[in-house]
CSV table of C-alpha atoms and ligand atoms in Angstrom, one decimal:
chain,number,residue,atom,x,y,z
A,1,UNK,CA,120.9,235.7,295.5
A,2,UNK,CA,124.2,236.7,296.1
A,3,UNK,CA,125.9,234.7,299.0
A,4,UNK,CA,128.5,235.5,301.2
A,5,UNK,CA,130.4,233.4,304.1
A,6,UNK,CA,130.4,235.2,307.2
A,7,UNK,CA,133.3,233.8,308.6
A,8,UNK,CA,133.1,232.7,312.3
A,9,UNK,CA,136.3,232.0,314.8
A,10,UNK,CA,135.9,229.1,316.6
A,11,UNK,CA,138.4,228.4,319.5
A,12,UNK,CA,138.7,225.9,322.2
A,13,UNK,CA,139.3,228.4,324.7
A,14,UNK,CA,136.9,230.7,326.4
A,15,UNK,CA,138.2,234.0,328.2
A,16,UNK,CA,138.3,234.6,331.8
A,17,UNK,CA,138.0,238.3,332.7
A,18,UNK,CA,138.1,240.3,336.0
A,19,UNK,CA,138.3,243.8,336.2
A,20,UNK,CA,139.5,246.7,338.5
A,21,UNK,CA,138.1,249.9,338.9
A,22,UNK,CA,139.6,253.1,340.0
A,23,UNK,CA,137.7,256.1,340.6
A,24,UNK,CA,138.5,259.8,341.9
A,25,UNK,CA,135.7,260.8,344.0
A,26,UNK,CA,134.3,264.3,343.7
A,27,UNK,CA,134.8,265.3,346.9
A,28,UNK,CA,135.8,268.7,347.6
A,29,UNK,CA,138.6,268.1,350.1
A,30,UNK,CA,140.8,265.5,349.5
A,31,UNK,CA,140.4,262.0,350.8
A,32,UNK,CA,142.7,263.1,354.9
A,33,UNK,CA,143.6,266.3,354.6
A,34,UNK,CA,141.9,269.4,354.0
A,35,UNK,CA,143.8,270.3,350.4
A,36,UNK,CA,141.5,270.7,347.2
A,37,UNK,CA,141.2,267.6,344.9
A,38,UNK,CA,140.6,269.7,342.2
A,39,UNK,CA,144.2,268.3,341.3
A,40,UNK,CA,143.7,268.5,337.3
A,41,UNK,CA,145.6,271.0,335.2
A,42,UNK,CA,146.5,273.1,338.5
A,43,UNK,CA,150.3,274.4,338.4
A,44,UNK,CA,152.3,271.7,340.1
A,45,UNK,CA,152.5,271.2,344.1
A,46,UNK,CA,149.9,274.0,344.9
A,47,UNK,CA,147.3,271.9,346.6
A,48,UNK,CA,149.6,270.0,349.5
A,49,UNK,CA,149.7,270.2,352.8
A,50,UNK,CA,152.2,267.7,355.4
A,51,UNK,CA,149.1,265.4,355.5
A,52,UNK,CA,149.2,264.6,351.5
A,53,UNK,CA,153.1,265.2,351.3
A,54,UNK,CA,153.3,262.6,353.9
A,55,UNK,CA,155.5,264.3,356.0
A,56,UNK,CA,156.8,262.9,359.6
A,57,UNK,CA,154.1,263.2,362.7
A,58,UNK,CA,151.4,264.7,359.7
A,59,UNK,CA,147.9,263.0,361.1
A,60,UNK,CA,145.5,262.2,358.3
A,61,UNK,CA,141.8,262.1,359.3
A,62,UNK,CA,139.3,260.8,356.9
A,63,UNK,CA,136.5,262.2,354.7
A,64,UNK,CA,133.4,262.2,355.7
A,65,UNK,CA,131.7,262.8,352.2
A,66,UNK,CA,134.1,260.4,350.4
A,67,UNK,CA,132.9,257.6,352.5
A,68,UNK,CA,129.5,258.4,351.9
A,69,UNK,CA,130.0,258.2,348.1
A,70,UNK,CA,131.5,254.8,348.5
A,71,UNK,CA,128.7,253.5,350.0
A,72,UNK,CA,125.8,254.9,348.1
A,73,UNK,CA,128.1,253.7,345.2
A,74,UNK,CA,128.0,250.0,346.7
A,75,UNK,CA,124.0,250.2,347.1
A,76,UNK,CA,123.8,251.0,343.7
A,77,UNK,CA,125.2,247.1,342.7
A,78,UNK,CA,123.2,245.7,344.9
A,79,UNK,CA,126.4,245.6,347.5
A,80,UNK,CA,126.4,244.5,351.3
A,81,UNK,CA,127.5,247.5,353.2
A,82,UNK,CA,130.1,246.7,355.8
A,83,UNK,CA,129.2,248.3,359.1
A,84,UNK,CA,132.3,247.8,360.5
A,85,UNK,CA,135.2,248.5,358.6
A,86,UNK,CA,138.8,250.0,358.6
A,87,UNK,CA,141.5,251.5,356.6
A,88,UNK,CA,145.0,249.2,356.3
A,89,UNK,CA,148.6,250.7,355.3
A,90,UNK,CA,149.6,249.1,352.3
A,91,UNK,CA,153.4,248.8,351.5
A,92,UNK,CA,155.3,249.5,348.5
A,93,UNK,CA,158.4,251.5,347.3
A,94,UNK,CA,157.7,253.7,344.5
A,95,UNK,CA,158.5,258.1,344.2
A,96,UNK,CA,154.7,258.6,343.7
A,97,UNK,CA,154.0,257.2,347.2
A,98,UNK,CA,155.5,259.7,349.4
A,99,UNK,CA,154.4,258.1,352.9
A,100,UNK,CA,156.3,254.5,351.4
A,101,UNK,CA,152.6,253.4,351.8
A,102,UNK,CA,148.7,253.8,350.8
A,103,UNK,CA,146.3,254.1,352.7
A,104,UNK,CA,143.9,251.5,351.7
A,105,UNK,CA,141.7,249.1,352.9
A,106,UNK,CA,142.7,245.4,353.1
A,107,UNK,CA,140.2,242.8,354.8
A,108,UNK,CA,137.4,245.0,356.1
A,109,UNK,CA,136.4,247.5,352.7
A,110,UNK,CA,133.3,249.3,352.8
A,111,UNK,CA,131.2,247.1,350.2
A,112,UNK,CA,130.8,243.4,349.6
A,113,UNK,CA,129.7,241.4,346.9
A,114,UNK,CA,127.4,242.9,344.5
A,115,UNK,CA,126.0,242.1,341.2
A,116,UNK,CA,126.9,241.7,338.7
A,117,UNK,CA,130.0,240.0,339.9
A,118,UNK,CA,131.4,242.4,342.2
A,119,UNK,CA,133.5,241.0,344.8
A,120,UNK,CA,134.5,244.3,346.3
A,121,UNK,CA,134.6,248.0,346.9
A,122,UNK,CA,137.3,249.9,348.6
A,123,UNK,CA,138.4,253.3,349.5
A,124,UNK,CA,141.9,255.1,349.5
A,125,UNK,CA,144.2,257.5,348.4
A,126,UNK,CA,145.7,258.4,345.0
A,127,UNK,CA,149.5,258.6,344.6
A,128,UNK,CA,150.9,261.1,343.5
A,129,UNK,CA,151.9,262.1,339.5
A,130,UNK,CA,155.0,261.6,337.8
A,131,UNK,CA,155.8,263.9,334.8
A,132,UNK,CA,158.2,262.5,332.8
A,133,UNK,CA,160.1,265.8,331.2
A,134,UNK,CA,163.5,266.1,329.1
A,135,UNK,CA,165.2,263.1,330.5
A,136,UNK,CA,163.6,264.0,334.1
A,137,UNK,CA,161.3,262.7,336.5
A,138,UNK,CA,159.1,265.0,338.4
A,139,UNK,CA,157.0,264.8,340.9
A,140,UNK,CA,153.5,266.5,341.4
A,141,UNK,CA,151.8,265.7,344.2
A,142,UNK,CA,148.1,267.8,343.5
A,143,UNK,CA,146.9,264.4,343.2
A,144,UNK,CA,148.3,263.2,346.6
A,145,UNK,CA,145.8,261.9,348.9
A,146,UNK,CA,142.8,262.4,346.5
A,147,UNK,CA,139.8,260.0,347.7
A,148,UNK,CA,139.8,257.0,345.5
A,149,UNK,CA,137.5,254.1,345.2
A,150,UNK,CA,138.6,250.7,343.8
A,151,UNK,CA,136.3,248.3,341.9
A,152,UNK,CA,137.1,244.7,342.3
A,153,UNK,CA,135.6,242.2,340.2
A,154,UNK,CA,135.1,238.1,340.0
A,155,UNK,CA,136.7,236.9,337.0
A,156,UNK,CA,133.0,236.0,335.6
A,157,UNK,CA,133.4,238.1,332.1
A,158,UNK,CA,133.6,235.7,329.4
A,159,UNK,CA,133.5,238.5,326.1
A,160,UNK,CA,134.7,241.8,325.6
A,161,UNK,CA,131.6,243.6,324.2
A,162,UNK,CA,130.4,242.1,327.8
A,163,UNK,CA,133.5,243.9,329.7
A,164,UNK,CA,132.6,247.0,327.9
A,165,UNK,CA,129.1,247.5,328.4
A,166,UNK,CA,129.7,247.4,332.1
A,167,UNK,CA,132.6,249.5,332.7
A,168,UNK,CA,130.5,252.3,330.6
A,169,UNK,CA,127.3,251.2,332.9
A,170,UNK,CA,129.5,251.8,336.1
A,171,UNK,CA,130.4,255.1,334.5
A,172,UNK,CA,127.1,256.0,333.9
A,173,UNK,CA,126.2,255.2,337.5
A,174,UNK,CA,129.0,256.8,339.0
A,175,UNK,CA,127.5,260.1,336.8
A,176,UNK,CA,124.2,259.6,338.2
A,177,UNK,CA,125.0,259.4,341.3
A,178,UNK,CA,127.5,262.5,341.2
A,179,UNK,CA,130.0,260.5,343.1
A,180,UNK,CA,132.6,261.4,340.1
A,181,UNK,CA,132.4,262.9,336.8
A,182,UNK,CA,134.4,258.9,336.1
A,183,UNK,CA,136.3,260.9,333.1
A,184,UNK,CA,139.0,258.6,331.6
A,185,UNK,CA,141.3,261.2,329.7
A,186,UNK,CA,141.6,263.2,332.6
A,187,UNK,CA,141.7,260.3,334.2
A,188,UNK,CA,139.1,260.0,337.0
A,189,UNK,CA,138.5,256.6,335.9
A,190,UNK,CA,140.8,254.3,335.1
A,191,UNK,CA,140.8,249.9,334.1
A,192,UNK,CA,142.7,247.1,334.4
A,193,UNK,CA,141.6,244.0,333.4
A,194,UNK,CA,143.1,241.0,334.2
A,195,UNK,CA,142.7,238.2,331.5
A,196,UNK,CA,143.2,234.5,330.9
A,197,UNK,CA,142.1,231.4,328.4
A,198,UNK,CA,140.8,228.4,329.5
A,199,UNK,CA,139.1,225.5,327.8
A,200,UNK,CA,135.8,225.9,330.1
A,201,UNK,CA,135.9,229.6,331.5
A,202,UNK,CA,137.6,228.8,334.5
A,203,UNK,CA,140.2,230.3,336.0
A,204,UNK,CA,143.5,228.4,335.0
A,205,UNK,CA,147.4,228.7,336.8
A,206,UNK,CA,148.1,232.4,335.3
A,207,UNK,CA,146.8,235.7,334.8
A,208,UNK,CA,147.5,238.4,332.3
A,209,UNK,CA,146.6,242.7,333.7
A,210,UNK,CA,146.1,244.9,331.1
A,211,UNK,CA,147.2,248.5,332.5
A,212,UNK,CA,146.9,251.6,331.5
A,213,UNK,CA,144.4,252.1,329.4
A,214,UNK,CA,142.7,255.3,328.9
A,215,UNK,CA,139.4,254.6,326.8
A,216,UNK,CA,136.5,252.0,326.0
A,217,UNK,CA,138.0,252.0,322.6
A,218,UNK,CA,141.5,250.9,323.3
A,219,UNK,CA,140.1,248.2,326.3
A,220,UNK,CA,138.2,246.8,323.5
A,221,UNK,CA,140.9,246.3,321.4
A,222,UNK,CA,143.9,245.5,323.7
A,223,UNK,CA,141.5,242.6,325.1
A,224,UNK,CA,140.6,241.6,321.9
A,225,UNK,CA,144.3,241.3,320.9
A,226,UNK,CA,145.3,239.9,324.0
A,227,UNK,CA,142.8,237.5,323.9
A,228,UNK,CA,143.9,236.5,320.2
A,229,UNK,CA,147.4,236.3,321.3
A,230,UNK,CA,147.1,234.2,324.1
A,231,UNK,CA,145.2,231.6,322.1
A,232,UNK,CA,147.7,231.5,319.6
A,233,UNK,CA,150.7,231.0,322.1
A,234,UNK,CA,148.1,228.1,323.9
A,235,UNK,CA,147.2,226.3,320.6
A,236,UNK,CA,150.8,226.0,319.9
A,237,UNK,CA,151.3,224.2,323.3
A,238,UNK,CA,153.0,227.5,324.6
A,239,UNK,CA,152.6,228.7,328.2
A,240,UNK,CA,151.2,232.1,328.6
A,241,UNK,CA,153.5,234.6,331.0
A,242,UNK,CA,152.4,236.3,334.3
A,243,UNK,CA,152.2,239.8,333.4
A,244,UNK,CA,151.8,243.2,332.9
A,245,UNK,CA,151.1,244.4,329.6
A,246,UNK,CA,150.1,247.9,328.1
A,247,UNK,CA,148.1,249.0,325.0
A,248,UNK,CA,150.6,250.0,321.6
A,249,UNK,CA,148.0,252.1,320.1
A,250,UNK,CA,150.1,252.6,316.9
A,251,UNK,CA,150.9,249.1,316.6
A,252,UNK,CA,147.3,247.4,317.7
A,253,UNK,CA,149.1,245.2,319.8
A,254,UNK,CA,149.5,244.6,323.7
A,255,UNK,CA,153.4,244.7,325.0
A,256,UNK,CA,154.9,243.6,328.2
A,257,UNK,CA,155.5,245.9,331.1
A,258,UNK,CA,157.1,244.3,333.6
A,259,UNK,CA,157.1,239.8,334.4
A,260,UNK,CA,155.3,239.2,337.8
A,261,UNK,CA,156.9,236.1,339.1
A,262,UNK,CA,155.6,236.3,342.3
A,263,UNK,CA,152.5,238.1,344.4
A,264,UNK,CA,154.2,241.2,346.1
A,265,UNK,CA,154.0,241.5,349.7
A,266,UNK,CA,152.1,244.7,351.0
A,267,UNK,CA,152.5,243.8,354.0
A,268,UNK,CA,149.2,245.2,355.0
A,269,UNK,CA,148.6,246.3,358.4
A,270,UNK,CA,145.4,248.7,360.5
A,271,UNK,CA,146.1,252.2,360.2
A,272,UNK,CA,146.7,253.4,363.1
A,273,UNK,CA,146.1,256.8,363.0
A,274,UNK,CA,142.5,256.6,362.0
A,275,UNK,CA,139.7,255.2,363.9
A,276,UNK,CA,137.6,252.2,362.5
A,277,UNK,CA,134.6,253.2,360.5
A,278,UNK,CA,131.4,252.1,362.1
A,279,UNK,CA,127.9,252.7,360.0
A,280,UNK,CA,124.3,252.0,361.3
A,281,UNK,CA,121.7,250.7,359.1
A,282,UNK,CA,120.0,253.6,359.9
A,283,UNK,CA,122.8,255.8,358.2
A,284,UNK,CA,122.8,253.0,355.5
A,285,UNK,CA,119.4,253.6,354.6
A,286,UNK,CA,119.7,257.1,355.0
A,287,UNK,CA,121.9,256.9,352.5
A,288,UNK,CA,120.1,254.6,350.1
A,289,UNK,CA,116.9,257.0,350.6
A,290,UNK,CA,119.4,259.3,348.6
A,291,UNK,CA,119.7,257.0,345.3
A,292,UNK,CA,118.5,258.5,342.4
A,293,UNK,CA,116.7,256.1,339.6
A,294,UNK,CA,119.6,254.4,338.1
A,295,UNK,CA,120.1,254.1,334.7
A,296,UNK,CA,118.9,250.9,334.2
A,297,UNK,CA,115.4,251.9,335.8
A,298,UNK,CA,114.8,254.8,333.9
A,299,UNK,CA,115.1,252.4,330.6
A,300,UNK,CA,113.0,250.2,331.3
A,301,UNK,CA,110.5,253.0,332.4
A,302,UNK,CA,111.1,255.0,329.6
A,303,UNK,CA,109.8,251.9,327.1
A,304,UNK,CA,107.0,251.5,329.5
A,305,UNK,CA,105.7,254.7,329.9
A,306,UNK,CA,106.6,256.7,326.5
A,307,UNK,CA,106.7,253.8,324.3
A,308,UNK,CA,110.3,255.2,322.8
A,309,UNK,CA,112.6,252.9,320.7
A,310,UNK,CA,115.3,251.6,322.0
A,311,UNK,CA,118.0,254.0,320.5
A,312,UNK,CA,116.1,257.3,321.5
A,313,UNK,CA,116.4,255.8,325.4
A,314,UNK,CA,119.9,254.9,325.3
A,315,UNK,CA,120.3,258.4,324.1
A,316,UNK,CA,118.1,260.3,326.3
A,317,UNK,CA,119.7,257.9,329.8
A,318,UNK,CA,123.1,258.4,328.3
A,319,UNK,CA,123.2,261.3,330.2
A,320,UNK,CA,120.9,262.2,333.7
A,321,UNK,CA,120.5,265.6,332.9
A,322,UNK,CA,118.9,264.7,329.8
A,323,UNK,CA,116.9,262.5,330.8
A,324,UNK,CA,115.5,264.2,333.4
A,325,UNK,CA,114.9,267.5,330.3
A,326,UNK,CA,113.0,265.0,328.5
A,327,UNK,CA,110.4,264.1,331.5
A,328,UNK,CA,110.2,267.6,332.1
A,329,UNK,CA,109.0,268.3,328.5
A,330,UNK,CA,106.9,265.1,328.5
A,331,UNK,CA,104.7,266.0,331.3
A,332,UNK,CA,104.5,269.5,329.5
A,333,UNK,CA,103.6,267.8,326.2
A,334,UNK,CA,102.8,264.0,325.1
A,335,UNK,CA,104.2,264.0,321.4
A,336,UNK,CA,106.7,261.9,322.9
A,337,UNK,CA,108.5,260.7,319.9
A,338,UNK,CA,108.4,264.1,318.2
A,339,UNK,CA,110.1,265.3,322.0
A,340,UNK,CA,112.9,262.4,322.0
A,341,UNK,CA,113.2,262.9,317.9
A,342,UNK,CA,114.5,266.6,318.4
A,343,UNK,CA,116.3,266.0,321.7
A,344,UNK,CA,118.3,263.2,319.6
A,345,UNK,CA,118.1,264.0,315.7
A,346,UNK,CA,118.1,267.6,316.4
A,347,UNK,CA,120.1,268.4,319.4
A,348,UNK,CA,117.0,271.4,319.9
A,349,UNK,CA,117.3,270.9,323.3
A,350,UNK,CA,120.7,272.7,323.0
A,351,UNK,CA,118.8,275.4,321.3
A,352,UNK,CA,115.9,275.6,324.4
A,353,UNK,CA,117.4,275.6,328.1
A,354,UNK,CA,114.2,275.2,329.6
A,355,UNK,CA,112.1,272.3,328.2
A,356,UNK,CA,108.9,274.7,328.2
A,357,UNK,CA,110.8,276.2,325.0
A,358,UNK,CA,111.4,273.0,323.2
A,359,UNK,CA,107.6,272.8,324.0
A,360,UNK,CA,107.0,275.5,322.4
A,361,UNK,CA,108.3,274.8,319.4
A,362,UNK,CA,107.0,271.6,318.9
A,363,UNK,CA,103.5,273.2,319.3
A,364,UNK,CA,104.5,275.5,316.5
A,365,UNK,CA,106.0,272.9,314.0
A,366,UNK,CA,102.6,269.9,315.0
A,367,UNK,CA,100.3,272.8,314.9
A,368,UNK,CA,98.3,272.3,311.3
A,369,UNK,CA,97.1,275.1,309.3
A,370,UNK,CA,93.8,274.1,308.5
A,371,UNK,CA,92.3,274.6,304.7
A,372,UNK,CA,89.2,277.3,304.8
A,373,UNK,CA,86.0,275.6,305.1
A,374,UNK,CA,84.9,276.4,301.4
A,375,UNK,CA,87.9,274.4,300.1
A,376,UNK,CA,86.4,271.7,302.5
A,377,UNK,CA,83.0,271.6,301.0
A,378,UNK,CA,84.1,272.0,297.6
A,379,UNK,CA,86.3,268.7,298.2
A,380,UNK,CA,83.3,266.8,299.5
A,381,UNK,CA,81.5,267.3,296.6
A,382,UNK,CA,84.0,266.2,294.4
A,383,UNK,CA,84.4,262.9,296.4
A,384,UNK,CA,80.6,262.2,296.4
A,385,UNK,CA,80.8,262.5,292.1
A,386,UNK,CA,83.9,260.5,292.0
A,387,UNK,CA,82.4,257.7,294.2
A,388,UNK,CA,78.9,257.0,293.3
A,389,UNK,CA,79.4,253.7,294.3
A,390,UNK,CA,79.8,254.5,297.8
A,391,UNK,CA,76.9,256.9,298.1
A,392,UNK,CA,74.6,253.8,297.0
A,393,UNK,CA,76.4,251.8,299.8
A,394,UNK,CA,75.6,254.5,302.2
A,395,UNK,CA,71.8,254.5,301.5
A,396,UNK,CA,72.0,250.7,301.6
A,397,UNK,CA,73.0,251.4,305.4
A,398,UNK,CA,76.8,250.2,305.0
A,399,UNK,CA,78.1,253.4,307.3
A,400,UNK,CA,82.1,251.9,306.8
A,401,UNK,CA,82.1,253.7,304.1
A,402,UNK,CA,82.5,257.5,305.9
A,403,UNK,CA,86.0,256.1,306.9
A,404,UNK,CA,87.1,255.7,303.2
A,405,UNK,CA,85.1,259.0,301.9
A,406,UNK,CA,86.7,260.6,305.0
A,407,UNK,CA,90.1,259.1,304.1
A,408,UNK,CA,89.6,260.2,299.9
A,409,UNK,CA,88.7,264.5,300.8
A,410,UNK,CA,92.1,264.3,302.9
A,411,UNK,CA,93.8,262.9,299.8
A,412,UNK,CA,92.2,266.0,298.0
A,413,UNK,CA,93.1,268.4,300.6
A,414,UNK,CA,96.8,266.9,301.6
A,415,UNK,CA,95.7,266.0,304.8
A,416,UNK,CA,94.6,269.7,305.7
A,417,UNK,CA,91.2,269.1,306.4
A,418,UNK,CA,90.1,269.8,309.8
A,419,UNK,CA,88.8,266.5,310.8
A,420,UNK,CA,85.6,267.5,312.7
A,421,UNK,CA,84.8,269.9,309.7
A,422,UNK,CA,85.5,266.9,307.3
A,423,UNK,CA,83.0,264.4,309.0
A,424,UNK,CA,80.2,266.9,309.6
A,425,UNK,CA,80.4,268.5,305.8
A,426,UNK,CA,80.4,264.7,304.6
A,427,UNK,CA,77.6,263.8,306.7
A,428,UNK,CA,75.9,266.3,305.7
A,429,UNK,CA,75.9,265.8,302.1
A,430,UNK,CA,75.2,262.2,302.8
A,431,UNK,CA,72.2,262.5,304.6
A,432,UNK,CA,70.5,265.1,302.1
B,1,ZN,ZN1,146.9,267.9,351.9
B,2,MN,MN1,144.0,250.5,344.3
């Protein structure tokens, strides 16, 4: 045998992850004004109004809907819904930020302390977009004031594939729940992840945030360079900068962005032009009435109830719609496997809009074309000759033997034998 040495890295260090989330919500109106936040691949500055260009005396008021979304978003982790909260201002100088602050929230946010891990979710604006252009900087502000939720993690990832599989399962849920369509290239969605070594997985003196990042792909491999290059500067008794750093795609390495030595100040404060949010637990569970089965659910319900492997349901809860086209034609048909098998293999359900027409079809391909009774008979026969053996056993009473006479005038036929027809022409002959 021919063996090989699967090489395995050992380090002294273990990584310490937390993540942040941002996600547009798919309101229709933007987060305090009454502009469109259908901000993407509009012609520039068409969807402002003084509210989103921040303009003096403008008075923002917030979005019912958005709120709404946060919330059921929250319930979905398993989050403690706030019933009092607030929006804050918080403070920083950059062009994209056209009131010199964002409307956030700070101490109050709508969602606390989910699972796994999550410390916190928030609502606020988005800033505005700077196109970079022949040496210029300009400034479209479409995305202005677009409702925005923020994701806050505990640092309690440990792995990357760990990191990955829940940023695509908070995708997935933010899907499901039509809160956002959570696309990163256009991006809807878009992670930071801040990430440090330690010797036991807790959180030592400094932190590294990877920005930027516009896929599952590239987070997987800037953290698993980043992780690889922090070790290296720690095993050589280095000291590992507080920083920004970005993704080199073309290079496969992270690079620095910009040294944080200290926490900035936002100077948050209330926002005063918008009234604290109070919510009942009666419009909290009105609102958690309105959660779909989650992802997770329908899983574990699919292995349960169709007995699917476990690549079909990935597949098939990938995406709701889908699923939900697969229990339509399940309840039309049970051939569940065959169902998933052409949803999956064969993308027929592409082919069939309606689920009664994928039915329909597999009807037509399961449907066997039996062989004429004569060719039935004629096979028996044939079976009885060949097997004498077995007719003696049957007179001696031993009746297991139909199964295998049963089994040998299929072989003949190629499995084409009506099975009814099959049992009653070979009993027959057997009892004459
Ligand atoms: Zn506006
Ligand atoms: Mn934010």
């Amino acid at each position: 045998m021919d063996t090989k040495f699967i090489p395995v890295r050992v380090s002294p260090f273990t990584p310490v992850i937390g993540l942040e989330v941002h996600i547009e919500l798919a309101t229709k109106s933007k987060m305090f004004c009454g502009c469109s936040s259908d901000h993407f691949a509009k012609e520039a500055n068409t969807q402002t109004c003084p509210v989103c260009l921040g303009l003096p005396g403008a008075l923002p008021f917030a979005n019912k809907t958005a709120i709404e979304m946060v919330v059921k978003f929250g319930l979905a982790f398993d989050c403690k819904v706030n019933e009092f909260s607030k929006f804050d201002r918080k403070h920083y100088f950059y062009p994209d930020l056209p009131k010199g602050y964002q409307i956030s929230q700070y101490d109050l946010p709508l969602c606390l302390n989910g699972k796994p891990g999550i410390r916190r979710i928030h609502l606020e604006e988005d800033t505005a977009k700077l196109v970079h252009r022949a040496g210029k900087s300009l400034i479209d502000f479409n995305r202005s004031g677009v409702a925005l939720m923020e994701m806050v993690t505990e640092p309690d990832f440990h792995n990357t594939g760990d990191v990955v599989a829940f940023l695509k399962e908070v995708q997935l849920v933010a899907r499901y729940l039509g809160v956002s369509n959570a696309d990163m290239e256009k991006g809807s969605m878009r992670l930071e992840a801040n990430v440090s070594l330690s010797p036991d997985g807790t959180l030592p003196g400094y932190k590294v945030e990877l920005k930027n990042i516009n896929s599952f792909r590239f987070l997987e491999k800037a953290l698993t360079a980043e992780i690889t290059r922090q070790e290296e500067i720690l095993k050589s008794d280095g000291k590992v900068e507080n920083e920004t750093r970005g993704w080199d795609e073309f290079k496969q390495v992270t690079f620095s962005q910009r040294t944080k030595e200290e926490a900035q100040d936002y100077r948050y404060f209330p926002e005063p032009d918008i009234p604290p949010i109070s919510l009942s637990q009666s419009q909290i569970s009105s609102l958690k009435s309105q959660i779909p089965e989650l992802p997770e659910k329908k899983r574990q319900r699919f292995g349960k109830e169709y007995k699917l492997s476990q690549d079909f349901i990935e597949i098939l809860v990938s995406e709701k719609d889908r699923a939900d086209y697969f229990e339509e034609a399940a309840r039309l048909n049970n051939n569940y496997k065959i169902i998933a098998d052409l949803m999956v293999n064969k993308k027929m359900d592409g082919q069939f809009p309606e689920p009664a027409g994928l039915i329909k079809k597999i009807v037509e391909l399961t449907s066997i074309e039996y062989a004429p009774p004569s060719e039935v008979e004629s096979a028996v026969n044939l079976v009885i000759m060949d097997n004498p053996k077995a007719l003696e056993d049957y007179d001696k009473g031993n009746a297991n033997v139909i199964g295998f006479l049963i089994g040998m005038v299929q072989k003949r036929l190629n499995g084409k034998g009506n099975p009814k027809l099959v049992q009653e022409k070979l009993l027959e002959r057997l009892q004459k």
